[in-house]
Short mmCIF file of C-alpha atoms and ligand atoms in Angstrom, two decimals:
data_model
loop_
_atom_site.label_atom_id
_atom_site.label_comp_id
_atom_site.label_asym_id
_atom_site.label_seq_id
_atom_site.Cartn_x
_atom_site.Cartn_y
_atom_site.Cartn_z
CA MET J 68 -50.62 56.37 -98.23
CA ALA J 69 -50.44 53.51 -95.54
CA ASP J 70 -47.94 53.30 -92.83
CA PRO J 71 -45.38 50.35 -93.57
CA GLY J 72 -45.38 49.56 -89.93
CA LEU J 73 -42.30 48.09 -88.28
CA PRO J 74 -40.88 44.93 -89.67
CA ARG J 75 -43.09 42.35 -88.70
CA PRO J 76 -41.71 40.06 -85.95
CA LYS J 77 -41.90 36.58 -87.56
CA PRO J 78 -40.88 36.78 -91.27
CA THR J 79 -41.39 33.85 -93.43
CA TYR J 80 -38.21 31.66 -93.49
CA SER J 81 -35.75 32.61 -96.34
CA TYR J 82 -33.44 29.66 -97.44
CA TRP J 83 -30.76 31.91 -97.48
CA GLN J 84 -30.80 32.20 -93.64
CA HIS J 85 -31.43 28.83 -92.94
CA ALA J 86 -28.28 28.62 -90.94
CA PRO J 87 -28.27 31.59 -88.96
CA HIS J 88 -25.15 33.36 -88.49
CA VAL J 89 -24.04 33.21 -84.96
CA LEU J 90 -24.37 37.30 -84.73
CA ALA J 91 -28.06 36.65 -85.66
CA ASP J 92 -29.30 38.13 -82.24
CA THR J 93 -26.64 39.59 -80.95
CA GLN J 94 -27.22 42.63 -78.73
CA SER J 95 -25.38 44.51 -75.81
CA SER J 96 -26.52 43.66 -72.41
CA THR J 97 -27.81 47.09 -72.03
CA LEU J 98 -28.33 49.34 -75.04
CA PRO J 99 -25.75 52.10 -75.00
CA THR J 100 -26.73 55.32 -73.92
CA ASP J 101 -25.35 57.61 -76.61
CA THR J 102 -23.52 56.90 -80.36
CA ASP J 103 -22.19 59.29 -83.17
CA HIS J 104 -23.96 57.68 -86.03
CA ALA J 105 -27.25 55.32 -85.12
CA ILE J 106 -27.80 53.38 -88.19
CA ILE J 107 -31.22 52.06 -88.51
CA GLY J 108 -31.28 48.44 -90.50
CA SER J 109 -28.81 45.87 -90.85
CA GLY J 110 -28.82 44.94 -94.60
CA ILE J 111 -26.39 45.54 -97.37
CA THR J 112 -26.82 49.51 -96.90
CA GLY J 113 -26.42 49.70 -93.25
CA LEU J 114 -23.47 47.66 -93.63
CA ALA J 115 -21.74 49.87 -96.28
CA VAL J 116 -22.63 53.03 -94.43
CA ALA J 117 -21.34 51.62 -91.17
CA LYS J 118 -17.90 50.02 -92.75
CA SER J 119 -17.25 53.50 -94.45
CA LEU J 120 -17.93 55.34 -91.39
CA LEU J 121 -15.86 53.27 -89.34
CA GLU J 122 -13.11 53.14 -91.76
CA ARG J 123 -13.08 56.93 -92.75
CA ASP J 124 -13.75 58.49 -89.17
CA PRO J 125 -11.24 56.77 -86.99
CA SER J 126 -12.78 58.44 -83.90
CA SER J 127 -16.44 58.00 -84.28
CA LYS J 128 -18.80 55.24 -82.52
CA VAL J 129 -21.27 53.65 -84.84
CA THR J 130 -24.53 51.62 -83.68
CA ILE J 131 -26.65 49.36 -85.82
CA LEU J 132 -30.18 49.10 -84.75
CA GLU J 133 -32.13 46.42 -86.41
CA ALA J 134 -35.92 45.38 -85.37
CA ARG J 135 -35.36 41.63 -86.38
CA THR J 136 -32.32 39.36 -86.56
CA LEU J 137 -29.11 40.53 -88.71
CA CYS J 138 -29.57 41.00 -92.32
CA SER J 139 -33.45 39.64 -92.11
CA GLY J 140 -34.65 42.11 -94.52
CA ALA J 141 -34.52 42.42 -98.19
CA THR J 142 -30.96 41.38 -98.63
CA GLY J 143 -31.25 38.26 -96.59
CA ARG J 144 -34.38 37.23 -98.62
CA ASN J 145 -33.63 38.31 -102.25
CA GLY J 146 -32.83 36.41 -105.52
CA GLY J 147 -29.05 36.40 -105.41
CA GLN J 148 -28.80 38.44 -108.74
CA MET J 149 -25.67 40.62 -109.19
CA ALA J 150 -27.09 42.49 -112.37
CA ALA J 151 -27.76 45.94 -113.49
CA ASN J 152 -31.11 47.01 -114.94
CA ALA J 153 -29.73 50.16 -116.53
CA GLY J 154 -29.61 49.06 -120.11
CA GLU J 155 -33.10 48.12 -120.13
CA GLU J 156 -33.91 51.51 -118.50
CA TYR J 157 -31.83 53.31 -120.46
CA SER J 158 -34.31 55.12 -123.03
CA HIS J 159 -36.59 56.01 -120.01
CA LEU J 160 -33.68 57.36 -118.11
CA ALA J 161 -32.22 59.42 -120.88
CA GLN J 162 -35.79 60.99 -121.86
CA THR J 163 -36.08 62.06 -118.11
CA TYR J 164 -32.81 62.97 -116.96
CA GLY J 165 -30.95 63.48 -120.04
CA PRO J 166 -28.03 61.11 -121.82
CA GLN J 167 -25.25 62.63 -119.62
CA GLU J 168 -27.08 61.71 -116.04
CA ALA J 169 -28.55 58.39 -117.77
CA GLY J 170 -24.82 57.36 -118.48
CA LYS J 171 -23.83 58.14 -115.10
CA ILE J 172 -26.36 56.01 -113.45
CA ILE J 173 -25.47 53.05 -115.61
CA LYS J 174 -21.75 53.38 -114.91
CA PHE J 175 -22.83 53.84 -111.20
CA THR J 176 -24.35 50.36 -111.09
CA PHE J 177 -21.89 48.56 -113.19
CA ARG J 178 -19.15 49.95 -110.84
CA ASN J 179 -21.28 48.94 -108.05
CA LEU J 180 -21.25 45.31 -108.99
CA GLU J 181 -17.69 45.29 -109.41
CA LYS J 182 -17.49 46.79 -105.84
CA MET J 183 -19.57 43.99 -104.66
CA ARG J 184 -16.67 41.54 -106.09
CA GLU J 185 -13.84 43.66 -104.47
CA LEU J 186 -15.53 43.13 -101.33
CA VAL J 187 -15.94 39.54 -101.59
CA GLU J 188 -12.13 39.18 -102.38
CA GLU J 189 -10.90 41.84 -99.56
CA GLN J 190 -12.97 39.81 -96.97
CA ASP J 191 -11.88 36.52 -98.52
CA VAL J 192 -15.51 35.15 -98.57
CA ALA J 193 -15.77 33.94 -102.43
CA GLU J 194 -16.33 30.55 -101.11
CA VAL J 195 -18.84 30.95 -98.47
CA SER J 196 -20.77 33.54 -100.49
CA GLU J 197 -20.67 31.13 -103.53
CA MET J 198 -20.17 34.17 -105.65
CA GLN J 199 -20.07 33.35 -109.35
CA GLN J 200 -19.01 35.65 -111.96
CA LEU J 201 -21.13 34.49 -115.11
CA LYS J 202 -23.19 35.88 -117.99
CA LYS J 203 -26.96 36.99 -117.28
CA LEU J 204 -29.28 35.89 -120.24
CA ARG J 205 -31.84 38.22 -120.28
CA VAL J 206 -34.75 36.87 -122.20
CA PHE J 207 -37.69 38.83 -123.77
CA LEU J 208 -41.08 36.77 -123.76
CA THR J 209 -42.57 39.28 -126.67
CA ASP J 210 -41.81 40.84 -129.72
CA GLY J 211 -42.71 44.28 -127.95
CA LYS J 212 -40.29 43.94 -125.10
CA PHE J 213 -37.38 42.71 -127.49
CA ARG J 214 -37.74 45.62 -129.67
CA ASP J 215 -37.87 48.14 -126.89
CA PHE J 216 -34.86 46.44 -125.10
CA LYS J 217 -33.01 46.74 -128.54
CA GLU J 218 -33.79 50.30 -129.03
CA SER J 219 -32.81 51.25 -125.54
CA ILE J 220 -29.32 49.49 -125.94
CA ALA J 221 -28.71 51.26 -129.45
CA ARG J 222 -29.51 54.29 -127.89
CA LEU J 223 -27.22 53.81 -124.87
CA GLU J 224 -24.61 52.63 -127.31
CA GLY J 225 -25.21 55.55 -129.45
CA ASP J 226 -24.96 58.36 -126.70
CA HIS J 227 -22.09 56.24 -124.96
CA PRO J 228 -19.88 54.46 -127.18
CA SER J 229 -17.69 53.24 -124.37
CA MET J 230 -20.49 51.32 -123.27
CA LYS J 231 -20.47 49.32 -126.71
CA GLY J 232 -19.88 45.62 -126.35
CA ILE J 233 -21.60 45.12 -122.84
CA TYR J 234 -24.87 43.60 -124.41
CA THR J 235 -24.80 40.90 -126.93
CA ILE J 236 -28.09 40.89 -128.65
CA ILE J 237 -29.26 37.09 -129.72
CA ASP J 238 -32.26 35.82 -131.60
CA ALA J 239 -35.10 33.53 -130.81
CA ALA J 240 -33.44 30.35 -132.28
CA THR J 241 -30.14 30.96 -130.68
CA THR J 242 -31.61 31.45 -127.44
CA LEU J 243 -33.40 27.99 -127.54
CA GLN J 244 -30.43 26.16 -129.54
CA GLU J 245 -27.54 27.69 -127.49
CA TYR J 246 -29.19 28.20 -123.99
CA GLY J 247 -32.08 25.80 -124.27
CA VAL J 248 -34.71 28.52 -123.20
CA HIS J 249 -38.09 28.02 -124.81
CA GLY J 250 -40.59 30.82 -125.54
CA ALA J 251 -38.10 33.67 -126.21
CA ALA J 252 -38.86 36.41 -128.93
CA GLY J 253 -34.90 37.31 -128.46
CA ALA J 254 -32.48 37.52 -125.88
CA ALA J 255 -29.38 39.58 -124.58
CA ILE J 256 -26.10 38.32 -122.66
CA LEU J 257 -24.25 40.62 -120.32
CA PRO J 258 -21.84 40.17 -117.57
CA ALA J 259 -23.14 39.64 -114.22
CA GLY J 260 -22.82 37.58 -111.24
CA THR J 261 -24.85 35.77 -108.59
CA ILE J 262 -24.06 35.61 -104.59
CA TRP J 263 -25.43 34.50 -101.36
CA PRO J 264 -25.76 38.02 -100.08
CA TYR J 265 -26.70 37.10 -96.41
CA ARG J 266 -23.45 35.28 -96.00
CA LEU J 267 -21.76 38.31 -97.30
CA VAL J 268 -23.17 41.02 -95.14
CA THR J 269 -23.28 38.79 -91.97
CA ARG J 270 -19.58 37.89 -92.43
CA VAL J 271 -18.45 41.55 -93.05
CA PHE J 272 -20.52 42.66 -90.05
CA SER J 273 -18.46 40.15 -88.10
CA ALA J 274 -15.26 41.18 -89.52
CA LEU J 275 -16.20 44.78 -88.61
CA LEU J 276 -17.04 43.82 -85.17
CA GLU J 277 -13.59 42.25 -84.62
CA LYS J 278 -11.78 45.07 -86.05
CA TYR J 279 -13.77 47.83 -84.25
CA PRO J 280 -14.81 46.22 -81.08
CA ASP J 281 -14.77 49.58 -79.18
CA ARG J 282 -16.47 51.72 -81.83
CA LEU J 283 -18.99 49.30 -83.25
CA THR J 284 -22.23 47.84 -81.55
CA ILE J 285 -24.69 45.67 -83.34
CA GLU J 286 -28.15 45.83 -81.62
CA MET J 287 -30.48 43.02 -82.94
CA ASN J 288 -34.19 42.77 -82.12
CA THR J 289 -34.25 46.66 -81.31
CA PRO J 290 -36.88 48.09 -83.30
CA VAL J 291 -36.79 51.93 -83.61
CA GLU J 292 -40.24 53.13 -82.52
CA SER J 293 -39.61 56.67 -83.09
CA VAL J 294 -36.97 59.75 -83.66
CA GLU J 295 -37.01 62.91 -81.83
CA TYR J 296 -34.86 65.91 -82.10
CA ASN J 297 -34.13 68.17 -79.18
CA SER J 298 -31.01 70.38 -79.20
CA ASN J 299 -31.22 72.30 -75.75
CA ILE J 300 -28.27 74.44 -75.40
CA ALA J 301 -28.51 74.30 -71.77
CA SER J 302 -27.67 70.40 -71.81
CA PRO J 303 -24.29 69.48 -72.92
CA MET J 304 -26.00 65.86 -73.73
CA THR J 305 -28.54 67.08 -76.16
CA THR J 306 -26.22 69.32 -77.70
CA VAL J 307 -23.77 66.73 -78.79
CA TYR J 308 -26.48 64.24 -79.33
CA PRO J 309 -29.43 66.04 -80.36
CA TYR J 310 -31.50 62.78 -81.60
CA LYS J 311 -33.30 60.45 -79.31
CA LEU J 312 -34.23 57.01 -80.79
CA ARG J 313 -36.76 55.26 -78.88
CA THR J 314 -36.60 51.41 -78.60
CA PRO J 315 -38.20 48.95 -76.56
CA ARG J 316 -34.88 48.69 -74.72
CA GLY J 317 -34.94 52.12 -73.95
CA PRO J 318 -33.43 55.21 -75.64
CA LEU J 319 -30.38 55.74 -77.62
CA ARG J 320 -28.95 59.45 -78.31
CA ALA J 321 -27.07 60.00 -81.19
CA ARG J 322 -25.37 62.79 -83.31
CA SER J 323 -26.80 61.54 -86.65
CA VAL J 324 -29.35 59.06 -87.69
CA VAL J 325 -28.97 57.29 -90.71
CA TYR J 326 -32.12 55.33 -92.09
CA CYS J 327 -31.14 52.19 -93.99
CA THR J 328 -34.67 51.09 -93.67
CA ASN J 329 -35.64 50.12 -97.46
CA GLY J 330 -39.43 49.55 -97.78
CA TYR J 331 -40.15 50.43 -94.17
CA SER J 332 -38.67 54.15 -94.36
CA GLY J 333 -42.02 55.60 -94.27
CA HIS J 334 -42.74 54.37 -90.90
CA LEU J 335 -40.36 56.57 -88.97
CA LEU J 336 -40.51 59.49 -91.63
CA PRO J 337 -44.26 59.66 -92.52
CA ARG J 338 -43.28 62.39 -94.94
CA LEU J 339 -41.83 59.65 -97.30
CA ARG J 340 -44.99 57.67 -97.31
CA GLY J 341 -45.92 57.11 -100.94
CA ARG J 342 -42.93 58.83 -102.09
CA VAL J 343 -41.28 55.40 -101.15
CA HIS J 344 -43.58 52.31 -100.71
CA PRO J 345 -43.08 48.78 -99.83
CA SER J 346 -43.38 46.09 -102.61
CA LYS J 347 -43.52 42.50 -101.58
CA GLY J 348 -41.69 39.88 -103.63
CA THR J 349 -41.98 36.21 -103.71
CA MET J 350 -38.90 33.72 -103.94
CA THR J 351 -38.83 29.87 -104.35
CA VAL J 352 -36.00 27.33 -104.60
CA GLN J 353 -37.08 24.41 -106.71
CA ASP J 354 -34.98 21.56 -107.31
CA PRO J 355 -35.16 20.51 -111.17
CA PRO J 356 -35.03 17.04 -112.48
CA LYS J 357 -31.56 15.57 -113.57
CA SER J 358 -32.29 16.04 -117.39
CA VAL J 359 -31.91 19.96 -116.51
CA PRO J 360 -28.02 20.79 -116.69
CA ASN J 361 -26.38 22.66 -113.86
CA GLN J 362 -25.35 25.93 -115.67
CA GLY J 363 -25.07 27.89 -112.20
CA SER J 364 -21.38 28.70 -112.68
CA SER J 365 -21.85 30.14 -116.05
CA ILE J 366 -25.32 31.44 -116.77
CA SER J 367 -27.90 33.41 -114.68
CA TRP J 368 -31.54 34.21 -116.44
CA GLY J 369 -34.13 37.17 -116.36
CA PHE J 370 -37.44 36.83 -118.11
CA HIS J 371 -39.14 39.99 -119.13
CA TYR J 372 -42.74 40.37 -120.33
CA PRO J 373 -45.36 42.96 -120.40
CA PRO J 374 -46.56 43.90 -117.23
CA SER J 375 -50.29 42.32 -117.16
CA TYR J 376 -53.43 42.39 -115.25
CA ASP J 377 -56.23 39.76 -115.13
CA PRO J 378 -59.50 41.50 -113.88
CA ALA J 379 -61.03 37.94 -113.11
CA SER J 380 -58.48 36.93 -110.51
CA LYS J 381 -57.24 40.98 -109.93
CA ARG J 382 -53.76 39.56 -110.21
CA HIS J 383 -51.11 41.45 -111.90
CA GLY J 384 -47.97 40.38 -113.58
CA TYR J 385 -45.09 42.45 -112.56
CA GLY J 386 -43.07 41.80 -115.93
CA LEU J 387 -40.07 40.06 -114.52
CA TYR J 388 -38.99 36.65 -113.57
CA TYR J 389 -35.33 36.16 -112.27
CA LEU J 390 -33.41 32.84 -112.03
CA ALA J 391 -30.15 32.03 -110.44
CA GLN J 392 -28.89 28.34 -110.08
CA SER J 393 -26.57 27.17 -107.22
CA ALA J 394 -23.68 25.72 -108.92
CA LYS J 395 -23.16 23.27 -105.92
CA THR J 396 -26.76 21.81 -105.58
CA GLY J 397 -28.15 22.79 -109.01
CA TYR J 398 -31.37 24.19 -107.00
CA PHE J 399 -32.91 27.14 -108.57
CA TYR J 400 -33.60 30.25 -107.12
CA PHE J 401 -36.58 31.75 -109.01
CA GLY J 402 -38.81 34.75 -108.11
CA GLY J 403 -41.25 37.23 -109.73
CA GLU J 404 -44.43 38.55 -109.03
CA ASN J 405 -48.15 37.53 -110.23
CA THR J 406 -50.18 38.39 -107.50
CA ARG J 407 -53.05 40.96 -106.26
CA VAL J 408 -51.90 44.58 -106.07
CA ASP J 409 -53.06 44.66 -102.32
CA GLU J 410 -50.76 41.74 -101.57
CA SER J 411 -47.78 43.14 -103.23
CA VAL J 412 -47.95 46.72 -101.92
CA SER J 413 -47.51 45.34 -98.79
CA ALA J 414 -44.81 45.35 -96.02
CA ASP J 415 -45.82 42.16 -94.47
CA ASP J 416 -43.38 39.30 -95.13
CA SER J 417 -44.83 37.16 -92.43
CA PHE J 418 -46.77 35.38 -94.95
CA LEU J 419 -46.87 34.23 -98.70
CA ALA J 420 -49.96 34.04 -101.13
CA GLU J 421 -49.79 30.32 -102.10
CA HIS J 422 -51.08 31.10 -105.71
CA SER J 423 -47.69 33.31 -105.92
CA VAL J 424 -45.83 30.43 -105.24
CA SER J 425 -47.91 27.65 -107.33
CA HIS J 426 -47.47 30.51 -110.05
CA LEU J 427 -43.81 30.34 -110.13
CA ARG J 428 -43.74 26.44 -109.72
CA THR J 429 -45.88 26.27 -113.08
CA VAL J 430 -43.73 28.88 -114.93
CA LEU J 431 -40.43 27.71 -114.46
CA PRO J 432 -40.26 24.13 -116.05
CA GLN J 433 -42.06 25.96 -119.18
CA PHE J 434 -38.82 27.91 -119.80
CA PHE J 435 -36.72 24.70 -119.86
CA GLY J 436 -39.26 22.84 -122.40
CA GLN J 437 -41.07 21.18 -119.65
CA LYS J 438 -44.57 22.68 -120.08
CA GLY J 439 -47.06 20.65 -118.49
CA SER J 440 -44.70 18.75 -116.38
CA ALA J 441 -45.38 18.23 -112.86
CA PRO J 442 -43.83 20.88 -110.78
CA TRP J 443 -40.65 20.68 -109.58
CA HIS J 444 -39.50 19.77 -105.91
CA LEU J 445 -40.30 22.89 -104.02
CA MET J 446 -37.19 23.35 -101.39
CA ALA J 447 -38.33 26.68 -99.90
CA SER J 448 -40.34 29.49 -100.57
CA TRP J 449 -40.60 32.93 -98.72
CA SER J 450 -41.71 36.70 -99.08
CA GLY J 451 -39.49 39.82 -98.74
CA VAL J 452 -40.14 43.55 -98.62
CA MET J 453 -38.38 45.67 -101.40
CA GLY J 454 -38.49 49.65 -101.25
CA PHE J 455 -39.86 51.20 -104.25
CA SER J 456 -39.62 55.07 -105.27
CA SER J 457 -42.30 56.71 -107.21
CA ASP J 458 -39.70 57.70 -109.62
CA GLY J 459 -37.69 54.47 -109.81
CA LEU J 460 -34.57 55.75 -108.27
CA PRO J 461 -32.97 55.28 -104.99
CA LEU J 462 -32.87 58.07 -102.28
CA VAL J 463 -29.56 58.86 -101.04
CA GLY J 464 -28.64 61.91 -99.12
CA ARG J 465 -29.52 64.33 -96.08
CA LEU J 466 -33.33 64.50 -95.17
CA SER J 467 -34.37 67.95 -95.14
CA SER J 468 -36.68 69.33 -92.29
CA ALA J 469 -39.43 69.32 -95.03
CA LEU J 470 -39.14 65.54 -95.05
CA THR J 471 -38.55 64.88 -91.43
CA GLY J 472 -40.80 67.61 -89.79
CA ARG J 473 -37.62 68.33 -87.21
CA SER J 474 -35.52 71.26 -87.39
CA GLY J 475 -32.22 69.42 -87.09
CA THR J 476 -29.85 68.57 -90.04
CA GLY J 477 -28.47 65.34 -88.71
CA GLU J 478 -30.97 62.89 -90.47
CA TRP J 479 -29.74 60.75 -93.75
CA ILE J 480 -31.24 58.06 -95.76
CA ALA J 481 -30.07 55.67 -98.42
CA ALA J 482 -33.15 53.52 -99.35
CA ALA J 483 -35.62 52.43 -102.02
CA PHE J 484 -33.56 50.40 -104.38
CA ASN J 485 -36.42 49.34 -106.59
CA GLY J 486 -35.43 45.51 -106.80
CA TYR J 487 -31.70 46.16 -107.75
CA GLY J 488 -30.03 46.47 -104.46
CA MET J 489 -26.99 44.47 -105.43
CA ALA J 490 -26.22 46.91 -108.14
CA ASN J 491 -26.73 50.08 -105.91
CA CYS J 492 -26.53 49.54 -102.16
CA LEU J 493 -22.86 49.15 -101.76
CA MET J 494 -21.81 52.50 -103.09
CA SER J 495 -25.05 54.38 -102.22
CA GLY J 496 -23.95 53.42 -98.52
CA GLU J 497 -20.74 54.50 -98.99
CA ALA J 498 -21.69 57.74 -100.77
CA LEU J 499 -24.02 58.45 -97.69
CA ALA J 500 -21.24 57.96 -95.12
CA ARG J 501 -18.80 60.33 -96.97
CA MET J 502 -21.46 63.00 -97.02
CA ILE J 503 -22.15 62.61 -93.66
CA LEU J 504 -18.54 63.24 -93.19
CA GLY J 505 -18.64 66.39 -95.14
CA GLU J 506 -17.03 64.91 -98.20
CA ASN J 507 -18.32 65.72 -102.00
CA VAL J 508 -19.26 62.75 -103.87
CA ASP J 509 -20.98 64.72 -106.67
CA ASP J 510 -18.45 62.95 -109.27
CA TRP J 511 -19.82 59.49 -108.94
CA LEU J 512 -23.11 59.55 -107.07
CA PRO J 513 -26.11 60.12 -109.87
CA GLU J 514 -27.44 63.58 -108.90
CA SER J 515 -30.85 62.16 -109.55
CA TYR J 516 -30.52 59.92 -106.59
CA GLY J 517 -30.31 62.95 -104.45
CA LEU J 518 -33.02 64.45 -102.50
CA GLY J 519 -33.19 68.05 -104.29
CA GLU J 520 -36.33 70.34 -104.02
CA ARG J 521 -36.87 69.74 -107.73
CA ARG J 522 -37.05 65.72 -107.22
CA LEU J 523 -39.46 66.33 -104.30
CA ARG J 524 -41.53 68.60 -106.32
CA GLU J 525 -41.96 66.68 -109.70
CA THR J 526 -40.94 63.04 -109.37
CA LEU J 527 -40.52 61.91 -105.98
CA THR J 528 -44.13 62.46 -105.25
CA VAL J 529 -47.46 60.67 -103.96
CA PRO J 530 -49.40 61.26 -107.44
CA LYS J 531 -46.49 59.64 -109.40
CA ALA J 532 -46.41 56.90 -107.19
CA VAL J 533 -50.13 56.38 -107.63
CA ASN J 534 -49.73 56.61 -111.34
CA ALA J 535 -47.05 54.07 -111.53
CA LEU J 536 -49.28 51.51 -109.68
CA LYS J 537 -52.35 52.52 -111.83
CA ALA J 538 -50.34 51.68 -114.90
CA LYS J 539 -50.32 47.99 -113.45
CA LEU J 540 -53.70 47.50 -113.69
C1 FAD H 744 -37.99 38.82 -102.98
C2 FAD H 744 -36.75 39.79 -103.23
C3 FAD H 744 -35.99 39.54 -104.42
C4 FAD H 744 -35.00 40.36 -104.46
N1 FAD H 744 -34.03 40.12 -105.77
C5 FAD H 744 -32.90 40.81 -106.02
C6 FAD H 744 -31.90 40.30 -106.81
O1 FAD H 744 -31.94 39.40 -107.34
N2 FAD H 744 -30.87 41.41 -106.90
C7 FAD H 744 -30.70 42.60 -106.45
O2 FAD H 744 -30.13 43.37 -106.67
N3 FAD H 744 -31.92 42.86 -105.59
C8 FAD H 744 -32.79 42.13 -105.40
N4 FAD H 744 -33.61 42.79 -104.26
C9 FAD H 744 -33.68 43.85 -103.91
C10 FAD H 744 -32.36 43.86 -102.62
O3 FAD H 744 -32.55 42.62 -101.92
C11 FAD H 744 -32.69 45.14 -101.95
O4 FAD H 744 -32.69 46.37 -102.90
C12 FAD H 744 -31.54 45.61 -101.06
O5 FAD H 744 -31.37 44.27 -100.19
C13 FAD H 744 -31.70 46.48 -100.07
O6 FAD H 744 -31.14 46.25 -98.88
P1 FAD H 744 -31.11 47.53 -97.73
O7 FAD H 744 -30.05 47.23 -96.81
O8 FAD H 744 -31.37 48.85 -98.43
O9 FAD H 744 -32.39 46.93 -97.32
P2 FAD H 744 -32.87 45.63 -96.41
O10 FAD H 744 -31.93 44.56 -96.52
O11 FAD H 744 -34.40 45.45 -96.33
O12 FAD H 744 -32.60 46.45 -94.91
C14 FAD H 744 -33.50 47.11 -94.10
C15 FAD H 744 -33.38 46.66 -92.73
O13 FAD H 744 -33.94 47.94 -91.91
C16 FAD H 744 -34.64 47.26 -90.89
N5 FAD H 744 -35.55 48.13 -90.34
C17 FAD H 744 -36.65 48.77 -91.16
N6 FAD H 744 -37.37 49.78 -89.97
C18 FAD H 744 -36.64 49.41 -88.87
C19 FAD H 744 -36.80 49.96 -87.70
N7 FAD H 744 -37.72 50.90 -87.59
N8 FAD H 744 -36.11 49.67 -86.46
C20 FAD H 744 -35.23 48.87 -86.77
N9 FAD H 744 -34.79 48.28 -87.85
C21 FAD H 744 -35.45 48.60 -89.06
C22 FAD H 744 -35.30 45.62 -91.39
O14 FAD H 744 -35.91 44.88 -90.49
C23 FAD H 744 -34.27 45.56 -92.35
O15 FAD H 744 -33.77 44.20 -91.98
C24 FAD H 744 -34.64 41.64 -104.17
C25 FAD H 744 -35.94 41.96 -102.74
C26 FAD H 744 -36.58 41.09 -102.47
C27 FAD H 744 -37.42 41.25 -101.34
#
């Protein structure tokens, strides 16, 4: 499996970042020589790890290293959806991991979304992050997809009666009459939210810097090129800080290394390549005509269809479109994939396939009954790199020597949220920080997110990843 490489220096311009935060390019005049915890990546996961370490370990120093500008990865380029996927996935999860673990995963994702809301309140950023608590309308475009979904939800509610009532199923006629959505075989409504994640994350980083000026350093434009381990008992420096992170600004020594590197993880951790792979997503912001109502404070949308492949164009349809509307401007934030596999299994967000954008511009008006209308005004379009794992679950835990190739035990990872970061990252980051500090999180972190030997042998494997990709063709 290919090396995803370092994050590309000049990514496409994400609308979420159109007013860069004052800390976007922040860095110390010279890179510190050492730190307790070196966190690689300044997305929401890196933020969550840093926040928890700073709050729970009053003496430790934390350094964030980011290849580009603050929060310029997936978190600053996503669809703004705060929604869980677990209901749709339940049947598969229960079959693979058993009903108890599947239920734990679902509860984790819903609790994570609550934690997002709590963070917004704690930091008093509801206004600036434009967070909306609303209902998500999951629309199923084929009978088969709708049937599978209903079966999954029935199984979820049967196994976990406490989850009854989260999803409300509605038929095609109601989807059209009450929600104005065309082309549905049926739909479901569930509690969800939307947010401007870049603004949330950059604001919280800024608050952390203010609160912990002597313990936190944020080093932007500082790609980590390699990690080395050297515990030489003859040298006090290497005993305390056995890791050396090489960067173009010089080396940084650290006690522990925390990879919050998402789709790029395989660059520094070659043994993860294939088990975790980058997946490039496309986002647009489209301005609808005035006849389309602004429902941004009450509804967000997901459109599900069977993954498809067109041999003539070699393009595959990923199976999902996601849509949020700004309550302030009425703009639609619309994303989803219809592109060539080689373009989507890519860590290069410095370009955007034009056909992916025109596909999104053609599809969106159709959902609102405007098939054949002129495309809506395109405000912005960009790409972003997600991290996918071969078994569809995040990786949260300590990296063994088998994965790092190094003998130390101070390397940790929280990555690969398979397109559902807002429902996973915050608590995964917190769990990782607590694990680093020696706390037990088994009560609430799904065991299947861990890096146990069985997972590495059976599901988090390159052949599984290849099969999952082949299934799309
Ligand atoms: C187009 C798109 C749409 C999405 N839509 C949604 C959505 O609507 N809802 C949802 O829940 N999720 C969505 N996601 C997924 C979600 O955004 C991610 O799961 C989440 O943001 C991951 O956060 P992270 O902090 O783990 O990774 P990132 O935000 O990607 O952060 C990783 C950071 O690590 C840095 N980095 C990597 N390697 C190095 C290195 N060697 N040295 C220094 N820095 C490095 C990168 O530059 C990057 O900034 C979407 C993602 C994309 C791309």
